[in-house]
Every structure is written in C-alpha cells, then in structure tokens.
PDB file of C-alpha atoms in Angstrom:
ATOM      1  CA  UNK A 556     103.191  97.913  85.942  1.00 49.00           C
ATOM      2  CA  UNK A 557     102.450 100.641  88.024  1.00 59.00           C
ATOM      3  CA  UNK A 558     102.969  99.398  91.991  1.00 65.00           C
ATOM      4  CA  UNK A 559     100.363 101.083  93.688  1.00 79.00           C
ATOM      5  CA  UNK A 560      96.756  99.833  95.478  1.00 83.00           C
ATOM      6  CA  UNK A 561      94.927 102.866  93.847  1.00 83.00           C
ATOM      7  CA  UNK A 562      95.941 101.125  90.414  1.00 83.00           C
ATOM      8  CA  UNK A 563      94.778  97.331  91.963  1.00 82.00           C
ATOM      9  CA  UNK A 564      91.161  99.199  93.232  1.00 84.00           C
ATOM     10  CA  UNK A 565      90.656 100.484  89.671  1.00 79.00           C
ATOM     11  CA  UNK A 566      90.918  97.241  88.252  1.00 75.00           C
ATOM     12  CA  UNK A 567      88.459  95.604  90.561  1.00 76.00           C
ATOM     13  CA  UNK A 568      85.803  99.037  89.630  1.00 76.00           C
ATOM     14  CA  UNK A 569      86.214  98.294  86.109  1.00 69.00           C
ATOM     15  CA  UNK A 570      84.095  94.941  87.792  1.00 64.00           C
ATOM     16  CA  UNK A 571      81.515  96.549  90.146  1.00 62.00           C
ATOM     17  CA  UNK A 572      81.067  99.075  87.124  1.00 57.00           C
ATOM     18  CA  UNK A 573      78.540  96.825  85.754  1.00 53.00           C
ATOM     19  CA  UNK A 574      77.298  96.650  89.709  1.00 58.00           C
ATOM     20  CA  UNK A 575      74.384  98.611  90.776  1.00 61.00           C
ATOM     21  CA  UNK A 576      75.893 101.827  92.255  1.00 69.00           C
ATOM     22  CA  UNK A 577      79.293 101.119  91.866  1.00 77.00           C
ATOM     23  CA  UNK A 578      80.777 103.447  89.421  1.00 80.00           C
ATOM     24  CA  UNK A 579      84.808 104.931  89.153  1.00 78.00           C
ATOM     25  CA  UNK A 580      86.337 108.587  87.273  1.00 82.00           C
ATOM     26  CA  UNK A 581      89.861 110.275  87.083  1.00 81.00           C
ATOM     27  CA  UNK A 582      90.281 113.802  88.080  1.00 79.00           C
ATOM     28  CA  UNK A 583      93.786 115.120  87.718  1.00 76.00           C
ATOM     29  CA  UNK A 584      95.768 113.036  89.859  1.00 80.00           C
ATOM     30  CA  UNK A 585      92.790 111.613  91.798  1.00 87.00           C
ATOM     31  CA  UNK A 586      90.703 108.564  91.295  1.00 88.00           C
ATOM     32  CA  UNK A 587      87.139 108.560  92.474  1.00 87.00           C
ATOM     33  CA  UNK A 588      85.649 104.703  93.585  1.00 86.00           C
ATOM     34  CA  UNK A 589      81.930 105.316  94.465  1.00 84.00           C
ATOM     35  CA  UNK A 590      79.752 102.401  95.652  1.00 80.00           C
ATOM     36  CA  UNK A 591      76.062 102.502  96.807  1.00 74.00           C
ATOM     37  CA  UNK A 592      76.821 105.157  99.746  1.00 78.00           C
ATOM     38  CA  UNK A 593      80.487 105.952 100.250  1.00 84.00           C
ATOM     39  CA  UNK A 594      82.896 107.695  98.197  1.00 88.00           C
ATOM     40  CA  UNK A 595      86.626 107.317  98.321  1.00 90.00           C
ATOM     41  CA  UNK A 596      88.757 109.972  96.822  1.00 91.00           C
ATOM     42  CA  UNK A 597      92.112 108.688  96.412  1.00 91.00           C
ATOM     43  CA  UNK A 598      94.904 111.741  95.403  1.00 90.00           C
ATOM     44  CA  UNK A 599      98.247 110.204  93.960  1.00 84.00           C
ATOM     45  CA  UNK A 600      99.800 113.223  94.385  1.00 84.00           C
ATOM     46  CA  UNK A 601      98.546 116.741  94.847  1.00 88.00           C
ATOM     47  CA  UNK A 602      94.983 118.721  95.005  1.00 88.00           C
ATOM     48  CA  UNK A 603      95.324 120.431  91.920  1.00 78.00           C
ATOM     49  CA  UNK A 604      93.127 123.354  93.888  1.00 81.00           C
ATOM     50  CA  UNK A 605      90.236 124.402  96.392  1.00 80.00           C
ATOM     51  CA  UNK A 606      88.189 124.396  93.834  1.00 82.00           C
ATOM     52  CA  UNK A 607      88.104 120.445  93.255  1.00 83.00           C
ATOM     53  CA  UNK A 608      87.379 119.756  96.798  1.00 84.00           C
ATOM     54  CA  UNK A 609      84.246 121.857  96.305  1.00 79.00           C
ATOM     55  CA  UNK A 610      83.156 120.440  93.550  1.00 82.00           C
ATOM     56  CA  UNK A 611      83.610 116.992  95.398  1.00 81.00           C
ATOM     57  CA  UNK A 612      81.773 118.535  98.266  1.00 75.00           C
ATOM     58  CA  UNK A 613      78.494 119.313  95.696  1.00 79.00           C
ATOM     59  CA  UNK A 614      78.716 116.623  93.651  1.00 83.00           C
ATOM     60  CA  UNK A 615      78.547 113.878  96.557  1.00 82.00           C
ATOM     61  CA  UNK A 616      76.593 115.340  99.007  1.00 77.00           C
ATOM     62  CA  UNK A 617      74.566 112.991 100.539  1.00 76.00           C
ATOM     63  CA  UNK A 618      77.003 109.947 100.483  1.00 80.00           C
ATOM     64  CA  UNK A 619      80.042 109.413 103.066  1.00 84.00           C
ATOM     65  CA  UNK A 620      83.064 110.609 101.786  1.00 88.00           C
ATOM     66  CA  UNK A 621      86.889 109.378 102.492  1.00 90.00           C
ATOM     67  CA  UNK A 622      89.543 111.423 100.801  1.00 91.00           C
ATOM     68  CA  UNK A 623      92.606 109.275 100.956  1.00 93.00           C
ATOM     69  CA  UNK A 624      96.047 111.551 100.257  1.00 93.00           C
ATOM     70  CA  UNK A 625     100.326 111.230 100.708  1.00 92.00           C
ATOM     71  CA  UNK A 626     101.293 112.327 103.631  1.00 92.00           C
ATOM     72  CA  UNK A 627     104.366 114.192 102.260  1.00 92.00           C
ATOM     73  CA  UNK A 628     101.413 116.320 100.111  1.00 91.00           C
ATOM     74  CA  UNK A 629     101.550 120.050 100.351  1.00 89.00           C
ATOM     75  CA  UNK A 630      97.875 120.167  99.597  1.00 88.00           C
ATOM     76  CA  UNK A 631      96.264 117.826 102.283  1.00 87.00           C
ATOM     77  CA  UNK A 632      96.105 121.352 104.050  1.00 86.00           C
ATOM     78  CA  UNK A 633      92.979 121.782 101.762  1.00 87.00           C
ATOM     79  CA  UNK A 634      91.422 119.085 103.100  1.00 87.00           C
ATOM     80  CA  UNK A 635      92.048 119.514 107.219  1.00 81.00           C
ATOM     81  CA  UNK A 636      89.883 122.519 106.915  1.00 74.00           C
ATOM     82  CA  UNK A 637      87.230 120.033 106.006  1.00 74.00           C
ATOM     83  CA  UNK A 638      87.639 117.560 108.100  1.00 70.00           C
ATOM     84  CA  UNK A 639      85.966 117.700 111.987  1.00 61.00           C
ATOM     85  CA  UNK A 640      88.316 114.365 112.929  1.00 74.00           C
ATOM     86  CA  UNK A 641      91.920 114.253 112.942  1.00 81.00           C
ATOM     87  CA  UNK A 642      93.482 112.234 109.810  1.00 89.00           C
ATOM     88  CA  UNK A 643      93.995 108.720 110.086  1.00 90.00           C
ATOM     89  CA  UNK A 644      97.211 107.265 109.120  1.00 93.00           C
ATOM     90  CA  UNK A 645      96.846 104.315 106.475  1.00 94.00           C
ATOM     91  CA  UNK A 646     100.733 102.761 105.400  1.00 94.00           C
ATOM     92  CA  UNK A 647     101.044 101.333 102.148  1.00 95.00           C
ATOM     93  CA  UNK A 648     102.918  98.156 102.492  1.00 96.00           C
ATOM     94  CA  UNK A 649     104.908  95.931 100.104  1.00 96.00           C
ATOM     95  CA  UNK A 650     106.515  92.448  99.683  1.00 96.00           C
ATOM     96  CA  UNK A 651     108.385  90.434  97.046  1.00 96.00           C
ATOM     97  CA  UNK A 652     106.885  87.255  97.344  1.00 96.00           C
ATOM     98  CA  UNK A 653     109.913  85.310  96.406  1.00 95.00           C
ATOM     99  CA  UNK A 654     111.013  86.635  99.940  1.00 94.00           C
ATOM    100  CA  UNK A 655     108.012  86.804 102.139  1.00 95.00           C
ATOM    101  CA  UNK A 656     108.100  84.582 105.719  1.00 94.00           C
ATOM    102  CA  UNK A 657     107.182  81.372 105.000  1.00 92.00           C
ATOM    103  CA  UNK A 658     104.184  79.876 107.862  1.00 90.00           C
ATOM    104  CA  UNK A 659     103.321  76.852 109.044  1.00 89.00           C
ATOM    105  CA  UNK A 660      99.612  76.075 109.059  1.00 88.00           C
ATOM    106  CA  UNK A 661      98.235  75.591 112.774  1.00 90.00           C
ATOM    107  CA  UNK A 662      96.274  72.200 112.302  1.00 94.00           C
ATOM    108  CA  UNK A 663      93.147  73.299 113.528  1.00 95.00           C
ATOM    109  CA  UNK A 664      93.165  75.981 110.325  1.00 96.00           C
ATOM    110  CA  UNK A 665      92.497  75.252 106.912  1.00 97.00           C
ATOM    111  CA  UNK A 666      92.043  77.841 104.034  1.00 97.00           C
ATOM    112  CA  UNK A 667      89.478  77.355 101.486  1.00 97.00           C
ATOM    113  CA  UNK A 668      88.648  79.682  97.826  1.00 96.00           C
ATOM    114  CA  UNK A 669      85.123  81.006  97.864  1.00 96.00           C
ATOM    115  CA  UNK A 670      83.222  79.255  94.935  1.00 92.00           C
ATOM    116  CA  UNK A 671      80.062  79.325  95.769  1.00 93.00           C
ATOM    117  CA  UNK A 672      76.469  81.924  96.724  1.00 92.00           C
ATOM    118  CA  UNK A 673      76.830  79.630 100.336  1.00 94.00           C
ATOM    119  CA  UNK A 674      80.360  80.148 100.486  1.00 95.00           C
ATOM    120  CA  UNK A 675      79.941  83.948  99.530  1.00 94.00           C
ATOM    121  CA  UNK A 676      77.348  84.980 102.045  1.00 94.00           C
ATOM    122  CA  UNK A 677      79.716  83.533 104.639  1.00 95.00           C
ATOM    123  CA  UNK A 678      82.413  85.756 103.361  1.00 95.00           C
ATOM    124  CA  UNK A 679      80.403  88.726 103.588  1.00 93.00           C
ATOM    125  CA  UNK A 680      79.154  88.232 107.012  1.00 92.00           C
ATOM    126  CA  UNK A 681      82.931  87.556 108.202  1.00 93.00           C
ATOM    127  CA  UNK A 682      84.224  90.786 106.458  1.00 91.00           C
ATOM    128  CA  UNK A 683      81.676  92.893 107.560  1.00 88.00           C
ATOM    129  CA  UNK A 684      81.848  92.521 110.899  1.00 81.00           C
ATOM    130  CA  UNK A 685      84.055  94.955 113.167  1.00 62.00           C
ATOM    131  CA  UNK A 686      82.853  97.956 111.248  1.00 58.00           C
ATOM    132  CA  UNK A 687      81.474 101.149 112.878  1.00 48.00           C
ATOM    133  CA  UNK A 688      78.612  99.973 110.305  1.00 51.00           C
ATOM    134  CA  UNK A 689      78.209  96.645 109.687  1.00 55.00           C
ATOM    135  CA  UNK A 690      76.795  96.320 105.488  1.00 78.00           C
ATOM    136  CA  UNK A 691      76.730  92.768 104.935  1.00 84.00           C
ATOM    137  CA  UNK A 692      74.533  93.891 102.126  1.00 81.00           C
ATOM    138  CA  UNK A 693      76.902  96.560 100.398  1.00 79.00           C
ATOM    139  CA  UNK A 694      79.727  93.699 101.266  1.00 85.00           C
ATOM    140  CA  UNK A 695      77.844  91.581  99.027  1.00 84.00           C
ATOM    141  CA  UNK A 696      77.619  93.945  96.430  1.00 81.00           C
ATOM    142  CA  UNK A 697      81.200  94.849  96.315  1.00 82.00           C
ATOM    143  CA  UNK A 698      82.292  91.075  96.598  1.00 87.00           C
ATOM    144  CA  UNK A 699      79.672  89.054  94.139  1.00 86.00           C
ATOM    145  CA  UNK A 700      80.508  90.629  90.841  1.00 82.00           C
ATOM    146  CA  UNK A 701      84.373  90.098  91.459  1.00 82.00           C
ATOM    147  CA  UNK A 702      83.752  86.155  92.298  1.00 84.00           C
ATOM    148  CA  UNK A 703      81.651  86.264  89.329  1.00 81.00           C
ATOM    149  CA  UNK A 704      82.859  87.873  86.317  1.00 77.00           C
ATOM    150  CA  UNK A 705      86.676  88.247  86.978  1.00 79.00           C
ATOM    151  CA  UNK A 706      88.079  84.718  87.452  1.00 81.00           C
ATOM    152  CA  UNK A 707      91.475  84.102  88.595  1.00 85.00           C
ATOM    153  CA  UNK A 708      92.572  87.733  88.960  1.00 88.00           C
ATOM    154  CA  UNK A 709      89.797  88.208  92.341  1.00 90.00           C
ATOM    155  CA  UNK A 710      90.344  85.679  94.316  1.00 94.00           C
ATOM    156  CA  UNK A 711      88.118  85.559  97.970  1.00 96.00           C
ATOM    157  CA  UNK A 712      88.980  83.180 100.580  1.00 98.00           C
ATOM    158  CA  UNK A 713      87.471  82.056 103.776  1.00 98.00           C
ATOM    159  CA  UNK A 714      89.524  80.475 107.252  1.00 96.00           C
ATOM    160  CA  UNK A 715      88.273  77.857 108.906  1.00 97.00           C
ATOM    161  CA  UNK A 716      89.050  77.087 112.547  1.00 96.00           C
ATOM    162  CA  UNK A 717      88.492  73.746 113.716  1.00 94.00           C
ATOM    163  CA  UNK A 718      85.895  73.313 110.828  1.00 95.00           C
ATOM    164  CA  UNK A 719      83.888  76.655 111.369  1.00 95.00           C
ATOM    165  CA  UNK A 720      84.753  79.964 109.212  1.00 95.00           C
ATOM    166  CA  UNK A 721      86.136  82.871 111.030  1.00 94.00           C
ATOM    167  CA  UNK A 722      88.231  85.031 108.764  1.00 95.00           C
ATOM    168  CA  UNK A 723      88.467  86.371 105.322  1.00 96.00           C
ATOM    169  CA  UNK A 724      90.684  87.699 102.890  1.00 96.00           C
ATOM    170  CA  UNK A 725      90.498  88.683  98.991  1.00 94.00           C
ATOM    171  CA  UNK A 726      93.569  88.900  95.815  1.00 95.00           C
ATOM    172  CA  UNK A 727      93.133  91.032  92.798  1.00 92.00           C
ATOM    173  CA  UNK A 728      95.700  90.389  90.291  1.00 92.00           C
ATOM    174  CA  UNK A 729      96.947  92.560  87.822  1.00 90.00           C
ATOM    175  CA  UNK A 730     100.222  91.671  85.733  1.00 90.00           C
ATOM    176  CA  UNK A 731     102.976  90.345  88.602  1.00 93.00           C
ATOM    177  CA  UNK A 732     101.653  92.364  91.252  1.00 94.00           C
ATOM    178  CA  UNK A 733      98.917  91.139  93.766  1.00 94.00           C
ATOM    179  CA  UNK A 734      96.838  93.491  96.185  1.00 94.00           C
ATOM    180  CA  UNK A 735      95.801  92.047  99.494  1.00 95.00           C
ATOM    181  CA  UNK A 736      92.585  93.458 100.630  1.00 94.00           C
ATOM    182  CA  UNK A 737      89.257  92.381 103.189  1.00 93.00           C
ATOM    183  CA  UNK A 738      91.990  90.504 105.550  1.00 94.00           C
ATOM    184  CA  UNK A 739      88.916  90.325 108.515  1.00 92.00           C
ATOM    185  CA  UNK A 740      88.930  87.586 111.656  1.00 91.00           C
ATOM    186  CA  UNK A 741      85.609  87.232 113.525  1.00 87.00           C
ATOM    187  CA  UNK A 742      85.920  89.344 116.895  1.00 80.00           C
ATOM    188  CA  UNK A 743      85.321  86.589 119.356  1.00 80.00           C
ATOM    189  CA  UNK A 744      88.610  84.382 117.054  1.00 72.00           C
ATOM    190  CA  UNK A 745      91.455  86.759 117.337  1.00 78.00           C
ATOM    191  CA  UNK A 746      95.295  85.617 118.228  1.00 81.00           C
ATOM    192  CA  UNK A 747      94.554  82.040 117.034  1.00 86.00           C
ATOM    193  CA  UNK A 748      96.984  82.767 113.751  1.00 90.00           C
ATOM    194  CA  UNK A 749      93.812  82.904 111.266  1.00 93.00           C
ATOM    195  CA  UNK A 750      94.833  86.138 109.682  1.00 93.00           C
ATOM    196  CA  UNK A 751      98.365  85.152 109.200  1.00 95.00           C
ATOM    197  CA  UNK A 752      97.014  81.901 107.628  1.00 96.00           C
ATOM    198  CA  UNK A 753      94.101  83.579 105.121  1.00 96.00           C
ATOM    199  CA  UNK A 754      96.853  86.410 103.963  1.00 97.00           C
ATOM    200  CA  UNK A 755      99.648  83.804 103.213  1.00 97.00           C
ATOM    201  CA  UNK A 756      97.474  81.195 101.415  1.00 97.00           C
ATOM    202  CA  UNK A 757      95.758  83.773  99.532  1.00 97.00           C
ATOM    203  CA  UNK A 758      99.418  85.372  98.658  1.00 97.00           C
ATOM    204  CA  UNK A 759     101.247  82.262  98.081  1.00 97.00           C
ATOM    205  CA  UNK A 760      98.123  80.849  95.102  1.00 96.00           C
ATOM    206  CA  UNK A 761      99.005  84.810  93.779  1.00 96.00           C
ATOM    207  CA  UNK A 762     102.534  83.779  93.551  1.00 96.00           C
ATOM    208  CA  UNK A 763     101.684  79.981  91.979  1.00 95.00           C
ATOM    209  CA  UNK A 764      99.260  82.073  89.015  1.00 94.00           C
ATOM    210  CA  UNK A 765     102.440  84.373  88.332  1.00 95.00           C
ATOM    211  CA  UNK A 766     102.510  87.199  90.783  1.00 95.00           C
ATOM    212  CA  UNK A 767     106.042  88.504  92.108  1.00 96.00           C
ATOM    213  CA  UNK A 768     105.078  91.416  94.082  1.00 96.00           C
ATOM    214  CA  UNK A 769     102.635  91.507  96.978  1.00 96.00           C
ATOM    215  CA  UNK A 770     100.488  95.638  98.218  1.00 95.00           C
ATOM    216  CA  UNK A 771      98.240  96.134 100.721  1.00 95.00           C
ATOM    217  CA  UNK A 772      96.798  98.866 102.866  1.00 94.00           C
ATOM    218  CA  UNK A 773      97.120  98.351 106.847  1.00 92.00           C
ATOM    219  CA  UNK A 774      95.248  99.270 109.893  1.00 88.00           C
ATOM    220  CA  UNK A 775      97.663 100.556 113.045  1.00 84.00           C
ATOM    221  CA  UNK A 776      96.261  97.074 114.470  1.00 83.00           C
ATOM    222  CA  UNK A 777      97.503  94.468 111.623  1.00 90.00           C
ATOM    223  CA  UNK A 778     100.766  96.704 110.512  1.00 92.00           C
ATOM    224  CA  UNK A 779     102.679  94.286 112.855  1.00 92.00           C
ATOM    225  CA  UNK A 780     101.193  91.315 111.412  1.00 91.00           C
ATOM    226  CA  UNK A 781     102.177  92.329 107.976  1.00 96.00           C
ATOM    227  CA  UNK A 782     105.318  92.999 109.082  1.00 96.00           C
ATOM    228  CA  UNK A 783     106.282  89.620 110.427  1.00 94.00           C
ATOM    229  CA  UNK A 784     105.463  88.492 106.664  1.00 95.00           C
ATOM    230  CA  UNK A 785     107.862  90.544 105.091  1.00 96.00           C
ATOM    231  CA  UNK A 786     105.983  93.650 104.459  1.00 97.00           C
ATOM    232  CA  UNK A 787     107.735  97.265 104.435  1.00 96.00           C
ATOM    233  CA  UNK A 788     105.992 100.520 104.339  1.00 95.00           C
ATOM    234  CA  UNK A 789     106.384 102.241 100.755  1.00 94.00           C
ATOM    235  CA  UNK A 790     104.397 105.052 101.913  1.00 92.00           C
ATOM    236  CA  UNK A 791     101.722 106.337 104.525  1.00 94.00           C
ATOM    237  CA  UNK A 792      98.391 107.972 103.205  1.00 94.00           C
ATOM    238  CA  UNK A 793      96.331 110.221 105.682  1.00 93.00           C
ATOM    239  CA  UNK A 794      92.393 109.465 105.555  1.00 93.00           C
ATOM    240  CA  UNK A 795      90.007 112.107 106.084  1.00 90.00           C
ATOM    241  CA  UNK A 796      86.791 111.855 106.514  1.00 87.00           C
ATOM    242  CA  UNK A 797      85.116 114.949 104.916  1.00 83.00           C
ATOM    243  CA  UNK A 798      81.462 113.825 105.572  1.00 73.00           C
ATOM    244  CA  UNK A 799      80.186 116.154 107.864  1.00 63.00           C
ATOM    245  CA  UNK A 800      81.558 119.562 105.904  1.00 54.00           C
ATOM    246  CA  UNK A 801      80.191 118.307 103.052  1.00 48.00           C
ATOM    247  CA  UNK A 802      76.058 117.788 104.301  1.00 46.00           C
ATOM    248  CA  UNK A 803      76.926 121.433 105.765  1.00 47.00           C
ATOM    249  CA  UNK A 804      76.384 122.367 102.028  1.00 41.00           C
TER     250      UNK A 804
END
C-alpha cells in the first residue's frame, strides 16, 4: 500500500468524481485534484519539463492553482519563476497507531460521527472557517458525496465543547493506512484540547476498522500538536501558489 496522502486524496476524487466540478488526472509523476475553482497539482517526484507547467498554466486558467512539490526536487526551480509568493512549507507526517499518545478526554468534550444533512452543514461551517476565503458552499461539495457514497472508509466528525460544536476533523481509509485531513477548531475555541480530541477519536475508530498506519499534512501552527501524538515528518512539500502567472496568460 503505497504510504503517501497524494494516494489517500485520489481515493476520496474517485468520490467527488461523480460531484459537480470535481474531477482528478495523472500526468507523469503528478496528480491533478480539481474542484469547482481550485486546482491542486501534486508532483511525487520531478517536473518532467517547462513544458508541463505551461500546459497547466493554459489549461486552468481561470481557476486558483496550488502546485504542491518535494522539497529535495531539482525541478521546483520551474515553478519559483511562477510563483509571486515565497513557497510554503507543508510536512508530511506519519504515525503507527499501535504507538500513537494515548489522551484523556477533557469532560467538557465529546466527539461525535457526522450522520446526518444537520450534522453535515455544521461540519462545513466549522471547517470552513479560518480560511483567507471562507466556501462553506465548496466545503459542502467536497464533504457530502464522501458522507454519502463511501461508508466506513470517509469518516467526518464533529467536537463538541460543553454541548456546542466547535471543531472538525475527517478519515479516509484505504487498506491499513488512514489519512487525517479538515482537523479545524472554531477561532474564538482554541487551546481548550478540541483538536487533540477530534484527531485522536477520529484515529483511534481508524485503528478499531483495521488501520495500522496514520498520514496527514500539517500547517507550521498544528505541526506541534501532531507531534505530541506521535507524529514524525516523512517529508516536507513546498506549496506554490502559481495563480497570478497563470491569469497573466
């Protein structure tokens, strides 16, 4: 089973394929995820040339484009010519689950499976929010065909503190290995332990349905978080953010 996230994202595309929008393609060593505006390039190992980040440049024009690559890659130099930011630094972390921290639940959390359209639209309002563009609607899109058509293997869950929901997180399954993605705490509930509590629920039902190892992708902010669970870095992708060359077209 091949331990990466790109391989965990593919699976849950195969989903939003039949989503409105949502659509996912291999080229040489990169994987394409599109959804209604955004498309993220994700580059295993190297550019095969210049030429593929023009035709990426022409082919998505009008859409917001994140081109995800190793940092050890010879060819990201193809792609800081494009980019007007510098890259941003996204580690790839991994845990057997057999040996990840075990938590004790603060009392005033509780951690609950979305099952339910009410349950959902809470879930998307949650995850969306601290974005530089908050899409409850795309949200919704990405997150309603996993609840609906793949079962066990997307899991979504929602943390409760004191009785009111405040943070998120979502599973995909795929063989042993689990991908922890949408880990999200409302702005104004931060430090109270919530995003500890939604990633190790969420991880530990992964375990109980047959999963042995745990990836993610981390912000700077939450690295530390993961850490304290057991996580180690396997590897650090650079994000750029090609947008604005590409509307230069």
């Amino acid at each position: 089973m091949d331990l990466s996230v790109i391989s965990l994202l593919k699976k849950s595309w195969m989903c939003l394929n039949l989503a409105d929008g949502f659509s996912h393609a291999e080229m040489g060593s990169s994987t394409v995820l599109k959804t209604q505006n955004k498309v993220f390039v994700w580059t295993e190992e190297e550019i095969e040339n210049a030429l593929f980040v023009r035709k990426t440049r022409e082919t998505y024009r009008f859409a917001l484009v994140y081109w995800y690559i190793d940092e050890r890659a010879k060819s990201q130099t193809l792609l800081k010519s494009c980019s007007a930011q510098a890259p941003y630094p996204v580690p790839e972390m991994v845990c057997r689950l057999d040996s990840i921290t075990s938590i004790t639940l603060n009392p005033d959390i509780t951690i609950k499976r979305v099952e339910n359209e009410n349950d959902l639209s809470i879930w998307c309002e949650i995850a969306s929010q601290g974005r530089i563009q908050k899409q409850v609607d795309q949200t919704r899109a990405f997150a309603s065909p996993l609840l609906k058509q793949c079962g066990d293997d997307c899991m979504l869950y929602l943390g409760y503190f004191k009785g009111k929901p405040l943070s998120t997180s979502l599973v995909i399954l795929d063989g042993d290995i689990v991908g922890l993605f949408f880990v999200n705490t409302h702005i104004e509930a931060r430090r109270l332990g919530l995003g500890e509590a939604v990633s190790y629920t969420a991880l530990m039902d992964a375990r109980r349905r047959g999963a042995l190892t745990a990836i993610l992708t981390s912000t700077a902010m939450a690295e530390k978080l993961y850490k304290k669970l057991g996580f180690t870095i396997k590897r650090t992708f650079l994000e750029y953010n090609l947008s604005a060359y590409i509307r230069q077209v």
